[in-house]
mmCIF file of C-alpha atoms in Angstrom:
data_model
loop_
_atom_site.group_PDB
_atom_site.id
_atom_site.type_symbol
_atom_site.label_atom_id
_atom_site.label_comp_id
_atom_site.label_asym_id
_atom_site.label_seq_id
_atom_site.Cartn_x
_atom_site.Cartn_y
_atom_site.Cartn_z
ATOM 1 C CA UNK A 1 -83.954 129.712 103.051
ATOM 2 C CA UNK A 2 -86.832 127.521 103.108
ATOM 3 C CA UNK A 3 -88.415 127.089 100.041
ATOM 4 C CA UNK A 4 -91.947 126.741 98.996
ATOM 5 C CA UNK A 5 -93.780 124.418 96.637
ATOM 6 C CA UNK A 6 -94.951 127.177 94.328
ATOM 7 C CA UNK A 7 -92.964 130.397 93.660
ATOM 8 C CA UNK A 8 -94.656 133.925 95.449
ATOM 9 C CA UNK A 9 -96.828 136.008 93.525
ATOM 10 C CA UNK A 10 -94.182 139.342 94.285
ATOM 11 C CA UNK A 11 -91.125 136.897 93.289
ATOM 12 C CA UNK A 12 -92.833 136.515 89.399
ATOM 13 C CA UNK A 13 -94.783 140.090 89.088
ATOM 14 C CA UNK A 14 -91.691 142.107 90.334
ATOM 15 C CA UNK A 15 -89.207 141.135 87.408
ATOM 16 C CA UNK A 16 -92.254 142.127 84.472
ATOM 17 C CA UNK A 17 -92.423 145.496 86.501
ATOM 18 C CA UNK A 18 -88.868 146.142 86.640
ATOM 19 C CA UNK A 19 -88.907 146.179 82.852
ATOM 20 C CA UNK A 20 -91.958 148.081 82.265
ATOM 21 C CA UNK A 21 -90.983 150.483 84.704
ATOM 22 C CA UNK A 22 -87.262 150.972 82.661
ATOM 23 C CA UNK A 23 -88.892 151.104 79.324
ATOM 24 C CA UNK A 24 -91.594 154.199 80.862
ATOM 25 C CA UNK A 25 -87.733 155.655 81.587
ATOM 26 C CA UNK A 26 -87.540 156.377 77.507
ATOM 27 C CA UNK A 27 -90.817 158.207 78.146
ATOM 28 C CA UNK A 28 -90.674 159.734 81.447
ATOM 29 C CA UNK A 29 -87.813 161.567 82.910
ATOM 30 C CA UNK A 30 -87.029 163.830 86.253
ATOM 31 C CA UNK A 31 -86.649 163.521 89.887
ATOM 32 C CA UNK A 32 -89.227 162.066 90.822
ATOM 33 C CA UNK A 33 -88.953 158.915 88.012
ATOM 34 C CA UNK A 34 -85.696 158.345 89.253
ATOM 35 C CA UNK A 35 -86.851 157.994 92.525
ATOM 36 C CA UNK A 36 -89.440 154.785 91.251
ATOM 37 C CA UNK A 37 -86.360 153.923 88.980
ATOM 38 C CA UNK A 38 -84.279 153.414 91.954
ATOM 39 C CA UNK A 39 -87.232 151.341 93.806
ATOM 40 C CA UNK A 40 -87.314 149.006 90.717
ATOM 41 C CA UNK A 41 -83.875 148.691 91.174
ATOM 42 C CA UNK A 42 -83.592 146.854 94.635
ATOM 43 C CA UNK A 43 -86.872 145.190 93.700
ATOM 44 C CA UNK A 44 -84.741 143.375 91.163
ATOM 45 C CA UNK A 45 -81.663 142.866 93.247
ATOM 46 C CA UNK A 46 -84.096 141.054 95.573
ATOM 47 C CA UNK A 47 -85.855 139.236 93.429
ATOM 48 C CA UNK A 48 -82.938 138.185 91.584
ATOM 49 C CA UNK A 49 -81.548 137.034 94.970
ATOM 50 C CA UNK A 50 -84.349 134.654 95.636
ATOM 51 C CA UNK A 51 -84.331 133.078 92.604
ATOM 52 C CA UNK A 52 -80.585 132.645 92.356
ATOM 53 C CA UNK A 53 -81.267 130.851 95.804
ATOM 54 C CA UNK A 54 -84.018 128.416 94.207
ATOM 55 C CA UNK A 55 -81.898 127.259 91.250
ATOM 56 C CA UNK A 56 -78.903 127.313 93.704
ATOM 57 C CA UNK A 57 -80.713 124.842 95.944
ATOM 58 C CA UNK A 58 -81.883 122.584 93.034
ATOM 59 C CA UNK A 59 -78.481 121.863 91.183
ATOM 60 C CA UNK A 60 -76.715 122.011 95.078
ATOM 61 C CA UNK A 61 -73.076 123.552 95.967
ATOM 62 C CA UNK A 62 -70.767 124.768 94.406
ATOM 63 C CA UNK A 63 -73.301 124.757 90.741
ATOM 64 C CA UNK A 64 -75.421 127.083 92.056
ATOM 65 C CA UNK A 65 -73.092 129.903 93.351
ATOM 66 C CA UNK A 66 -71.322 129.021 90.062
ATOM 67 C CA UNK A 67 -74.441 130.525 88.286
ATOM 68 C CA UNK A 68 -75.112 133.293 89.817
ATOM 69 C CA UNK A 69 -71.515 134.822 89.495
ATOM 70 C CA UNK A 70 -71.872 133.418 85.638
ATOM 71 C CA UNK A 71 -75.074 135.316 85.160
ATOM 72 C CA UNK A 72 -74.137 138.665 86.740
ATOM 73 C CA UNK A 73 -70.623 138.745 84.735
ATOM 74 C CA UNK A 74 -72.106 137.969 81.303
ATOM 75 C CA UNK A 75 -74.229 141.013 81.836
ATOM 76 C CA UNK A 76 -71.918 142.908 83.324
ATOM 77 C CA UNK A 77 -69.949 142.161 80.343
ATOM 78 C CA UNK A 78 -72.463 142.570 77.820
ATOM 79 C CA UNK A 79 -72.945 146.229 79.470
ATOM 80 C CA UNK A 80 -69.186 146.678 78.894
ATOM 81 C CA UNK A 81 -69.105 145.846 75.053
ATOM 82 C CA UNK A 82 -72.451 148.097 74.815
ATOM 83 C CA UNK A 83 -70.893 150.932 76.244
ATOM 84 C CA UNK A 84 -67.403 150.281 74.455
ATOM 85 C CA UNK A 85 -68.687 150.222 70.990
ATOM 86 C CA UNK A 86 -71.107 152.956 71.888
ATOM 87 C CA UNK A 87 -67.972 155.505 73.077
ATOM 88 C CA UNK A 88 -65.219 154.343 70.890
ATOM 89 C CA UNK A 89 -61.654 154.832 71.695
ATOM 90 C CA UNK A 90 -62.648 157.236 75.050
ATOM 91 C CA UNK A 91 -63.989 154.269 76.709
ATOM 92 C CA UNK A 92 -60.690 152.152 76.408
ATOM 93 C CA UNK A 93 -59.711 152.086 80.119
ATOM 94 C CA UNK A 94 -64.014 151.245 81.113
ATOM 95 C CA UNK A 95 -63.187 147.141 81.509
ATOM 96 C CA UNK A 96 -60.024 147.864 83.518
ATOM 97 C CA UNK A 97 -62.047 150.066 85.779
ATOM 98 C CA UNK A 98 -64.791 148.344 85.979
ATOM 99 C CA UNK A 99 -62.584 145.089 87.097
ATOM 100 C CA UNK A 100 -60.735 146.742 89.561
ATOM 101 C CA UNK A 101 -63.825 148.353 91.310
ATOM 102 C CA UNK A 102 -65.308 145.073 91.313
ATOM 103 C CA UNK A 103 -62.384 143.201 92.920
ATOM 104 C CA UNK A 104 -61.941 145.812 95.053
ATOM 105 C CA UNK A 105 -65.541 145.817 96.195
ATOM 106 C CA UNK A 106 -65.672 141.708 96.641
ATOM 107 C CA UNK A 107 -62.261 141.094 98.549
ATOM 108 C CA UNK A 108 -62.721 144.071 100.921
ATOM 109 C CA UNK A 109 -66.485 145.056 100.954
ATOM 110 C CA UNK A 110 -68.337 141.970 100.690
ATOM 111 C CA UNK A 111 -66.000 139.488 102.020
ATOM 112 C CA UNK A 112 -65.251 142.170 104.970
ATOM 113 C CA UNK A 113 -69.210 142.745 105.397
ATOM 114 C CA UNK A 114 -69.708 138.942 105.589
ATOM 115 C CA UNK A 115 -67.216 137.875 107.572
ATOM 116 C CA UNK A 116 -68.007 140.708 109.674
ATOM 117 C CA UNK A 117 -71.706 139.869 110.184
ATOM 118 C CA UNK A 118 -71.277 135.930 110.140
ATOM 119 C CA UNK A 119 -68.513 136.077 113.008
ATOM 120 C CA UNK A 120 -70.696 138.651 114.936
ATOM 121 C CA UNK A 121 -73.983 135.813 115.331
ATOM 122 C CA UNK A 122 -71.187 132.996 115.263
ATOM 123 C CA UNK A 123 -68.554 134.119 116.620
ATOM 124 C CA UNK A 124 -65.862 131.788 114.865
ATOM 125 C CA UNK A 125 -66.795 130.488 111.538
ATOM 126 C CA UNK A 126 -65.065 127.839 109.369
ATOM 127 C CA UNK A 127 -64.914 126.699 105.754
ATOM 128 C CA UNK A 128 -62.674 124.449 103.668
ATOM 129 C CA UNK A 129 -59.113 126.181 102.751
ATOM 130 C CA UNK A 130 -58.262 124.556 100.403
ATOM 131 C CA UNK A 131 -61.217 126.104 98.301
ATOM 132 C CA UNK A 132 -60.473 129.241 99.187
ATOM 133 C CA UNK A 133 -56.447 128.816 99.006
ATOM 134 C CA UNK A 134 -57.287 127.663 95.185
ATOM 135 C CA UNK A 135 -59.664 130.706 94.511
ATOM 136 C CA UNK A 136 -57.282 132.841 95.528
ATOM 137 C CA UNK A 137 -54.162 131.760 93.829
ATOM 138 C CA UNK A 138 -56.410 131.685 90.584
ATOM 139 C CA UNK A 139 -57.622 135.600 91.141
ATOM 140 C CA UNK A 140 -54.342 136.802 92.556
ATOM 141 C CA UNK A 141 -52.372 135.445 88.559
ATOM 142 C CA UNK A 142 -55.124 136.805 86.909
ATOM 143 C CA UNK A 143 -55.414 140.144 88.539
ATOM 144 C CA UNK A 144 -51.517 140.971 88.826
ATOM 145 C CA UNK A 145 -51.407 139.612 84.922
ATOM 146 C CA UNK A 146 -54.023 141.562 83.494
ATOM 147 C CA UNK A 147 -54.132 144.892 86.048
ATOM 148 C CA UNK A 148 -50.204 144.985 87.163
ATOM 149 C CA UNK A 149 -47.981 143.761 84.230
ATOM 150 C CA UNK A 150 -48.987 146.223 81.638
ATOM 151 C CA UNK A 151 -47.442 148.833 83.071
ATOM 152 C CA UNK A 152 -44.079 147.361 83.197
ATOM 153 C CA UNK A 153 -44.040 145.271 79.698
ATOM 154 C CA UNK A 154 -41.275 147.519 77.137
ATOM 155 C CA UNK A 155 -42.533 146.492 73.493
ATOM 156 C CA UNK A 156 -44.919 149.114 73.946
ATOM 157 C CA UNK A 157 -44.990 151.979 76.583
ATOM 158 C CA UNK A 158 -47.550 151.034 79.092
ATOM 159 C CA UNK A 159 -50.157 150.898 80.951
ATOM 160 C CA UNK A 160 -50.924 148.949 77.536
ATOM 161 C CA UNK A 161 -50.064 145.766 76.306
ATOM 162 C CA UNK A 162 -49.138 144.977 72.543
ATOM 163 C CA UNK A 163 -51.701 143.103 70.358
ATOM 164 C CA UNK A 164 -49.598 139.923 70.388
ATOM 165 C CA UNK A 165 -49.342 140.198 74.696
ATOM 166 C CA UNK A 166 -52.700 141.214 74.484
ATOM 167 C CA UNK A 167 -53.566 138.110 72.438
ATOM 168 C CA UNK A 168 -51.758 136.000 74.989
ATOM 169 C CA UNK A 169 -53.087 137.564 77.825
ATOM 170 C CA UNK A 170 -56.275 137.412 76.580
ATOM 171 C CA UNK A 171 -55.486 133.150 75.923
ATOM 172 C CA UNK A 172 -54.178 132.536 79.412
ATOM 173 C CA UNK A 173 -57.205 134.582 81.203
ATOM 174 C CA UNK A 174 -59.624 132.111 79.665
ATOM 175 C CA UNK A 175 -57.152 129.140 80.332
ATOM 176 C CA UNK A 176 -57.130 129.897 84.037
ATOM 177 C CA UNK A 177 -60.624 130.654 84.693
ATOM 178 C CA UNK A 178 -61.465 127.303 82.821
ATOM 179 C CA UNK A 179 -59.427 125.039 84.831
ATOM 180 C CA UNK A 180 -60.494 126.976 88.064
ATOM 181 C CA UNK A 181 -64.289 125.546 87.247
ATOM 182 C CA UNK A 182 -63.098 122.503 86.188
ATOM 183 C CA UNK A 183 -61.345 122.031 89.376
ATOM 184 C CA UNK A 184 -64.715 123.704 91.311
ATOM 185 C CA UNK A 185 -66.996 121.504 89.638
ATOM 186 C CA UNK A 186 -65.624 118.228 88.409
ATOM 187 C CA UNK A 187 -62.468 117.779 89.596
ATOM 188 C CA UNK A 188 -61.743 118.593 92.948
ATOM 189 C CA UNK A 189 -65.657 119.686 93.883
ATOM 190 C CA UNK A 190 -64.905 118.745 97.249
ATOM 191 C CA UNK A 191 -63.077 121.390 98.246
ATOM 192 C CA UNK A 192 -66.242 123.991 97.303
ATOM 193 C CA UNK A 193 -68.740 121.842 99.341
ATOM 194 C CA UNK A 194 -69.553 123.227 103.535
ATOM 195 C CA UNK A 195 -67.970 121.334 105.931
ATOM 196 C CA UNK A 196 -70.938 120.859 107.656
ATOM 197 C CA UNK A 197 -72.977 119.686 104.900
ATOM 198 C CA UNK A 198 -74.478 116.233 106.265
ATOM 199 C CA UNK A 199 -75.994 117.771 109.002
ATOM 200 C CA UNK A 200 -77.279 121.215 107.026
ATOM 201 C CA UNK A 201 -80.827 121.464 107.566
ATOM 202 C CA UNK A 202 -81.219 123.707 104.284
ATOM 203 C CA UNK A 203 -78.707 121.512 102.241
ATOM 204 C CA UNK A 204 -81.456 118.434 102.927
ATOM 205 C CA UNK A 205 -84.597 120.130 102.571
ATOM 206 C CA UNK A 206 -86.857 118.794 99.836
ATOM 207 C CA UNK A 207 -86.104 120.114 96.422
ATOM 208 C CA UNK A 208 -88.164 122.382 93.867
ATOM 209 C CA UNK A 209 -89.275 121.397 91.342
ATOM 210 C CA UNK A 210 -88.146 121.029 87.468
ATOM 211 C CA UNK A 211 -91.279 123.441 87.012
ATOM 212 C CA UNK A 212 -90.247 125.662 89.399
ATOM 213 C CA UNK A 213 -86.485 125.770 89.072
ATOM 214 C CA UNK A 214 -86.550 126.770 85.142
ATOM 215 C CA UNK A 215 -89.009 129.187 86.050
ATOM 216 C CA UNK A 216 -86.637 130.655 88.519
ATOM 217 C CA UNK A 217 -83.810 130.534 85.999
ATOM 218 C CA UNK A 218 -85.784 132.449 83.483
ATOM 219 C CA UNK A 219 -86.687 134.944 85.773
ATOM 220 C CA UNK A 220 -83.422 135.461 87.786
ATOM 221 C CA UNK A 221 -82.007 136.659 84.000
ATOM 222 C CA UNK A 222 -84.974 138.814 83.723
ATOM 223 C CA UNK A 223 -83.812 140.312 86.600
ATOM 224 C CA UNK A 224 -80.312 140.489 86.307
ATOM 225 C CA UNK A 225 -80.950 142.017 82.752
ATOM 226 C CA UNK A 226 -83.104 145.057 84.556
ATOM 227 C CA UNK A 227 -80.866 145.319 87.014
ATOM 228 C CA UNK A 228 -77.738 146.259 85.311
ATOM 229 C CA UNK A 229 -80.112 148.374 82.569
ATOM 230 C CA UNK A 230 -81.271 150.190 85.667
ATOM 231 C CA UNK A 231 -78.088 151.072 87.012
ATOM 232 C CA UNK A 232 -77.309 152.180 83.189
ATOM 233 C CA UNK A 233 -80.204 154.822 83.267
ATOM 234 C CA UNK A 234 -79.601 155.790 86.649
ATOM 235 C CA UNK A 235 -75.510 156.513 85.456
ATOM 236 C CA UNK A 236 -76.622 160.365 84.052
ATOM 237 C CA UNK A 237 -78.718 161.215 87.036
ATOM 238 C CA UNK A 238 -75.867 159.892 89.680
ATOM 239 C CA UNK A 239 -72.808 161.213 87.445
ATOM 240 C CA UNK A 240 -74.464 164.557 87.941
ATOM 241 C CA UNK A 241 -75.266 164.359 91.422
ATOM 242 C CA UNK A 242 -71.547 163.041 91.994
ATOM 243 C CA UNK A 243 -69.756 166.163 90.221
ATOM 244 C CA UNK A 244 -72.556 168.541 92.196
ATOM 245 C CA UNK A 245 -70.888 167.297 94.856
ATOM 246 C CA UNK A 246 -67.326 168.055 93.846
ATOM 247 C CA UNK A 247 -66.292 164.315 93.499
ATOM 248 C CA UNK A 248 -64.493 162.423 91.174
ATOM 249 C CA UNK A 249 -66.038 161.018 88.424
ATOM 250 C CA UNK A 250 -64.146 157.537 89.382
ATOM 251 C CA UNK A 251 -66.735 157.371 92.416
ATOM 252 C CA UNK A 252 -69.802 156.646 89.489
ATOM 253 C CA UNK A 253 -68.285 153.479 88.229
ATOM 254 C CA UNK A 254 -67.457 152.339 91.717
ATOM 255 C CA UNK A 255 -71.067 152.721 93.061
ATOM 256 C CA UNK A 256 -72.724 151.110 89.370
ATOM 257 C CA UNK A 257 -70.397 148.592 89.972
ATOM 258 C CA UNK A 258 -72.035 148.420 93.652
ATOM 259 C CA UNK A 259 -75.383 148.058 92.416
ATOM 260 C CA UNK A 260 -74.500 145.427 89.517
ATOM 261 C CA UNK A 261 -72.729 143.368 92.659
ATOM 262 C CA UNK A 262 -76.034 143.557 94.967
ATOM 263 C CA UNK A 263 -77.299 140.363 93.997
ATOM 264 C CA UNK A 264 -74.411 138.327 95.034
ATOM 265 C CA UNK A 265 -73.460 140.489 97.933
ATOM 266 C CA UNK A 266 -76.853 139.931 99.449
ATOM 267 C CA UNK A 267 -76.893 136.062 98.600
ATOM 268 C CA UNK A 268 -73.361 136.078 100.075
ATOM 269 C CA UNK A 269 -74.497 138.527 102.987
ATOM 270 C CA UNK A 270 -77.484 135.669 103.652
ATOM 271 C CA UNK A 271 -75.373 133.028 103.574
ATOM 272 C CA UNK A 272 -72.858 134.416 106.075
ATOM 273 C CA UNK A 273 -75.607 134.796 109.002
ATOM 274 C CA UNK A 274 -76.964 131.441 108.198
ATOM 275 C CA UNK A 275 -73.422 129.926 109.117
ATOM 276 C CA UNK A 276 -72.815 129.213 105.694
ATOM 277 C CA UNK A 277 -69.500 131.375 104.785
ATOM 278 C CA UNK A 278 -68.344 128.607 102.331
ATOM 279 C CA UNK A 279 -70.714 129.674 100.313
ATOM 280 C CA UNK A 280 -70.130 133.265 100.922
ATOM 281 C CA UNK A 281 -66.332 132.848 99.958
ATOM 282 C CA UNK A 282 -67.956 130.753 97.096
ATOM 283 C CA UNK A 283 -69.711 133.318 95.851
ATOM 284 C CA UNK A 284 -67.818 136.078 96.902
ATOM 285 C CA UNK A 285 -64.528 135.034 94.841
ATOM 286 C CA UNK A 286 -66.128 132.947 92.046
ATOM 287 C CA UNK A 287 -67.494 136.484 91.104
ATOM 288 C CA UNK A 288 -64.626 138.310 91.414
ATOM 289 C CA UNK A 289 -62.830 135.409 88.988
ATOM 290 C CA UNK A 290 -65.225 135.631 86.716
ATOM 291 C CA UNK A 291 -65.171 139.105 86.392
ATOM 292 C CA UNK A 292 -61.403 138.994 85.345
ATOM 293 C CA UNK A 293 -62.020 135.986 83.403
ATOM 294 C CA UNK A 294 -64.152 136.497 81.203
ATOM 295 C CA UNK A 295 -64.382 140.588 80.997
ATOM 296 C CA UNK A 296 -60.980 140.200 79.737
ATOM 297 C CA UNK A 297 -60.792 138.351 77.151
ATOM 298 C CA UNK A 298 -64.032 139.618 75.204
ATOM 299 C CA UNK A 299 -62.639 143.103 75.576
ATOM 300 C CA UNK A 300 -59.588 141.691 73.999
ATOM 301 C CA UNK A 301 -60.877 140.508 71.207
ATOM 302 C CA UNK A 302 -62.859 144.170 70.538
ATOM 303 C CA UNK A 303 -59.733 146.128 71.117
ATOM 304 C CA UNK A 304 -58.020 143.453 68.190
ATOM 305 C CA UNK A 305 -60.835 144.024 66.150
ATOM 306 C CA UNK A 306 -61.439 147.730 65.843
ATOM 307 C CA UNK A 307 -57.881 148.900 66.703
ATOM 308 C CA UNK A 308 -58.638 150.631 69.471
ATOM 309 C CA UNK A 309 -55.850 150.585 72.858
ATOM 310 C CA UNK A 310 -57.033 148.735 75.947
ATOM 311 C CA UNK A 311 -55.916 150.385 78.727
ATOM 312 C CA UNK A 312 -55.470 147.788 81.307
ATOM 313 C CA UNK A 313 -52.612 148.955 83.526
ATOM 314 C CA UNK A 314 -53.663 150.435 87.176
ATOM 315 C CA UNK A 315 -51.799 153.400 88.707
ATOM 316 C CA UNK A 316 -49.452 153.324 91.392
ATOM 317 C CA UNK A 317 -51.754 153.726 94.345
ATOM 318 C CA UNK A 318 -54.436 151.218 93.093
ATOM 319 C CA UNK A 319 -51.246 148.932 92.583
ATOM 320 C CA UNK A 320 -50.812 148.975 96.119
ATOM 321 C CA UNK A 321 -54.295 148.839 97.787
ATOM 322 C CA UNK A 322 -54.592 145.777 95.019
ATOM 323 C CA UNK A 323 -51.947 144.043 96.796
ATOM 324 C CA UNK A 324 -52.548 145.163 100.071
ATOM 325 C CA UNK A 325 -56.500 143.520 99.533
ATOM 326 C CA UNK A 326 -54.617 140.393 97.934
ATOM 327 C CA UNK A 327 -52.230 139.986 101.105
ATOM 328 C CA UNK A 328 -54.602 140.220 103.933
ATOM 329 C CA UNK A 329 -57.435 138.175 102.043
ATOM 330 C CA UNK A 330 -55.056 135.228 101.914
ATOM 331 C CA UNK A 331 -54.025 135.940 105.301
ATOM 332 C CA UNK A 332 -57.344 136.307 106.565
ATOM 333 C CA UNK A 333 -58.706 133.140 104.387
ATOM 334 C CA UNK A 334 -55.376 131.240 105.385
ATOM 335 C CA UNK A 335 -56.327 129.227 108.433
ATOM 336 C CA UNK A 336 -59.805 128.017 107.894
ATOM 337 C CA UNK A 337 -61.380 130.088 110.264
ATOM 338 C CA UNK A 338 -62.658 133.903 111.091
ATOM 339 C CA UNK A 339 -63.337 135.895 113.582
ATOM 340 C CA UNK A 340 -64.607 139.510 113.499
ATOM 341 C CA UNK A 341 -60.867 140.634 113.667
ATOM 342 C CA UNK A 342 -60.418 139.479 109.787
ATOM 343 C CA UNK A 343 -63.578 141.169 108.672
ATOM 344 C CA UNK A 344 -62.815 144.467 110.462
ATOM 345 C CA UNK A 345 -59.316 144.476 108.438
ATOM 346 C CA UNK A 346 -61.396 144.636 105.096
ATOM 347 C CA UNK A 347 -63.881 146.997 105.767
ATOM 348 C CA UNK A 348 -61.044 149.320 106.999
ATOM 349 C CA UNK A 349 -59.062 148.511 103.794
ATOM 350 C CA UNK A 350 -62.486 149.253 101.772
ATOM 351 C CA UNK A 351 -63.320 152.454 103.841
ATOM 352 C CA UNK A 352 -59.553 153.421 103.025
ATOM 353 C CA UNK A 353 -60.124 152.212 99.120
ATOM 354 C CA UNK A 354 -63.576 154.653 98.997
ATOM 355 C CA UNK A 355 -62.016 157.588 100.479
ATOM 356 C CA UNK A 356 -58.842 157.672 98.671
ATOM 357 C CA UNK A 357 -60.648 157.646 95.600
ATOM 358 C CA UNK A 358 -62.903 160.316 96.910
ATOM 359 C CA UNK A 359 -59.784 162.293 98.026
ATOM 360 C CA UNK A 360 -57.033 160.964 96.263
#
């Protein structure tokens, strides 16, 4: 993306009118509002995407697909704790959920979309393994400890975990996560960074400026903020349409969690038909690590507090398409290079993932 010396007139008014146009929702209600809800919506996905690439290109790889996945999971996680302490005990198994759908949705759907679309202009398209070999050890410990385990732990009858393995889990979630960005960004940065980097025209264009780049910042968490608030209001109007259509109710939190992933499946998306999939897998996994990371332990800390049982432990079948996704994304990520094969295999696994849970 080339980047200009001052920032569009649509990329500033657009995040202003996403909020005005949520806080008329408290006002205004019906068909038709949902309709302009829904337009704010991708207006802010959008938006958010361009500014997430300004700030990316001013702090450079991996720091600025670092950020965006940090953004979108504190507010995705800020959404969580809203909704937990607004529901009480009934919303004990929303984080677990909302974690799977999300993994679910990068490994298979994004990753498959982007290899899919970067190998179609491309053809073959490489990136650094041992990033992605590192990113994927990191997400496969977290996800099996915090999604698998419970259900097969004795103290107490699962798919829960005590409050001492909860506390633990909880401990080693953060511990993980923490020396996966220390590794990303300090130590072993290399590994994050394209292989093609010296002669990437986009990686050498001139930079913003300070001006500029804050003003992105602020903005990108404007939109991020109405984003995820959006796909809040929009939850009544879609959970209704969903059961109108005899579906499960399951099929809601998979498409908010959609919508709350736009951002960095379009940025990852972009990326992919530039010839860029390190950042793609950057972005694509750093989100999905995050998500587990962090989600985690602040729901642990809620359930500790108030009492309440986290449910964290996944059925049977979402065991399986869990492992299944974890398999074939190192096998597909193991060699260093793609071809439209790899991304067929996970949109096939997503489609498969989407229709069992619409016919289960």
């Amino acid at each position: 993306m080339k980047i200009p010396t001052r920032l569009p007139p649509w990329s500033v008014i657009t995040p202003f009118a996403a909020w005005i146009i949520l806080a008329g929702s408290l006002l205004i209600s019906g068909p038709w509002y949902a309709i302009v809800l829904t337009a704010a919506l991708f207006g802010g996905v959008l938006t958010a995407v361009y500014h997430a690439e300004v700030v990316a290109h001013r702090i450079g790889e991996p720091f600025g697909t670092l950020l965006l996945a940090l953004a979108v999971t504190l507010i995705e996680v800020a959404l969580i704790v809203s909704l937990m302490l607004a529901g009480g005990e009934a919303t004990s198994g929303l984080a677990r959920d909302t974690v799977f759908a999300a993994i679910m949705i990068i490994l298979n759907g994004i990753v498959g979309i982007c290899l899919l679309a970067g190998a179609s202009l491309h053809k073959e398209q490489s990136f650094s393994l041992h990033g992605a070999s590192t990113s994927l050890a990191t997400l496969a410990a977290l996800a099996v400890l915090t999604l698998v385990l419970p259900n097969f732990t004795s103290t107490v009858a699962g798919p829960y975990y005590s409050p001492s393995q909860l506390t633990f889990i909880a401990i080693v979630s953060l511990v993980l996560y923490g020396t996966f960005v220390l590794v990303q960004t300090v130590r072993h940065r290399d590994y994050f960074l394209p292989e093609n980097v010296s002669t990437d025209e986009e990686a050498h264009a001139p930079l913003p400026s300070n001006t500029m780049s804050w003003m992105s910042a602020g903005l990108l968490m404007l939109c991020l903020g109405a984003v995820v608030l959006l796909a809040k209001s929009l939850a009544p109007t879609l959970e209704h349409a969903v059961l109108a259509a005899g579906a499960p109710n399951a099929l809601v939190g998979i498409i908010i969690a959609m919508v709350v992933l736009l951002p960095e499946g379009v940025a990852a998306f972009r990326a992919a038909r530039a010839n860029r999939l390190q950042t793609s897998i950057n972005l694509a996994l750093g989100s999905a690590l995050a998500s587990i990371g962090l989600t985690i332990p602040v729901v642990a800390v809620i359930s500790l507090a108030t009492g309440w049982s986290l449910t964290l432990g996944i059925d049977a079948k979402s065991s399986v398409l869990l492992l299944l996704s974890l398999i074939i994304t190192s096998l597909s990520l193991g060699t260093g290079r793609t071809t439209i094969m790899q991304g067929t295999i996970h949109c096939v696994i997503f489609a498969v993932y989407l229709f069992t849970t619409v016919v289960p």
